Amino acid sequence: DALPISKEGTRLLKLLGYEVGSIFPNIGLEQEYFLVPRKDYYRRPDLQLTGRTIMGKLAPRGQEMCDHYMGPLNPVAMACIAEIQHECFMMGIPLRTRHREVAPNQYECAPFFGTATTQIDQNLMVMQIMDEVAARHGLACLAQEKPFSGINGSGKHNNISLGTDTGVNLLNPGQVFKATGGKADVFPILMSAIVRAVDTYGDLMRMSIASPGNDFRLGACEAPPAIVSTYLGDD
């Protein structure tokens, strides 16, 4: 429910001399996933039942050379991903970003930012579309957070911002400075409130993040450590 954020956020901005009608959370959910040959997927009951391998040896070659991320998409994966993107467009999901990820056969897609409730619904639709389209291309799509040991897991990175009804991103200092007529104190106060909220309610954030799959992924490879921290940038 975004009502408390909107109510208290508009109250704070009014005290700072900047009146808006409402404030709502925007998110952009990146979705990482693996594409593996479906014939091999059918030979692994653990993958079929749990979405991850629970036994077996490590691959003879992993991501040590860091050459997968920057490489071109192979034709089979490209055809599958292009159809996924097309199907999402047909459903009104603006899936723009598509690229390889660090681990072998790992990829990522990401939509435009949108309101939190809409983005969550659309992400569920995207995962369903990926699963169905991959099957048509002889592939299996693995969206589980840690399907393979020894290589990167797949994150669903949640890029969050707070927007006003006038289209101002409250986490963008330039936009806030312009919208408030050059008031330099508004953005630091907003950031202070957010940092305070993360510090005060970190336990609730960890509770919402923790899951059996994510616990395997966190604290290793590219994943963040299993703590909640805030980074304010270099500027």
PDB file of C-alpha atoms in Angstrom, residues 6 24 27 39 43 47 49 67 82 89 94 102 104 112 115 133 136 148 224:
ATOM      1  CA  SER A   6       2.138   9.374  -0.326  1.00  0.00           C
ATOM      2  CA  PHE A  24       4.119   6.701  -5.414  1.00  0.00           C
ATOM      3  CA  ILE A  27      10.417   0.102  -9.581  1.00  0.00           C
ATOM      4  CA  LYS A  39      16.878 -32.302 -23.784  1.00  0.00           C
ATOM      5  CA  ARG A  43      17.699 -35.578 -17.962  1.00  0.00           C
ATOM      6  CA  LEU A  47      16.182 -29.191 -12.219  1.00  0.00           C
ATOM      7  CA  LEU A  49      11.432 -30.533  -9.536  1.00  0.00           C
ATOM      8  CA  ASP A  67      34.157 -13.592 -21.530  1.00  0.00           C
ATOM      9  CA  ALA A  82      13.744 -11.816 -29.550  1.00  0.00           C
ATOM     10  CA  PHE A  89       5.455  -6.060 -26.353  1.00  0.00           C
ATOM     11  CA  PRO A  94       7.978  -2.533 -22.483  1.00  0.00           C
ATOM     12  CA  VAL A 102      28.345 -13.184 -16.369  1.00  0.00           C
ATOM     13  CA  PRO A 104      27.655 -19.208 -19.192  1.00  0.00           C
ATOM     14  CA  PHE A 112      10.999   0.429 -18.300  1.00  0.00           C
ATOM     15  CA  THR A 115       4.511   1.768 -10.676  1.00  0.00           C
ATOM     16  CA  VAL A 133       8.747 -19.334 -25.485  1.00  0.00           C
ATOM     17  CA  ARG A 136       9.241 -23.578 -28.456  1.00  0.00           C
ATOM     18  CA  PHE A 148      24.022 -24.007 -10.438  1.00  0.00           C
ATOM     19  CA  PRO A 224      25.693  -8.309  -2.588  1.00  0.00           C
TER      20      PRO A 224
END
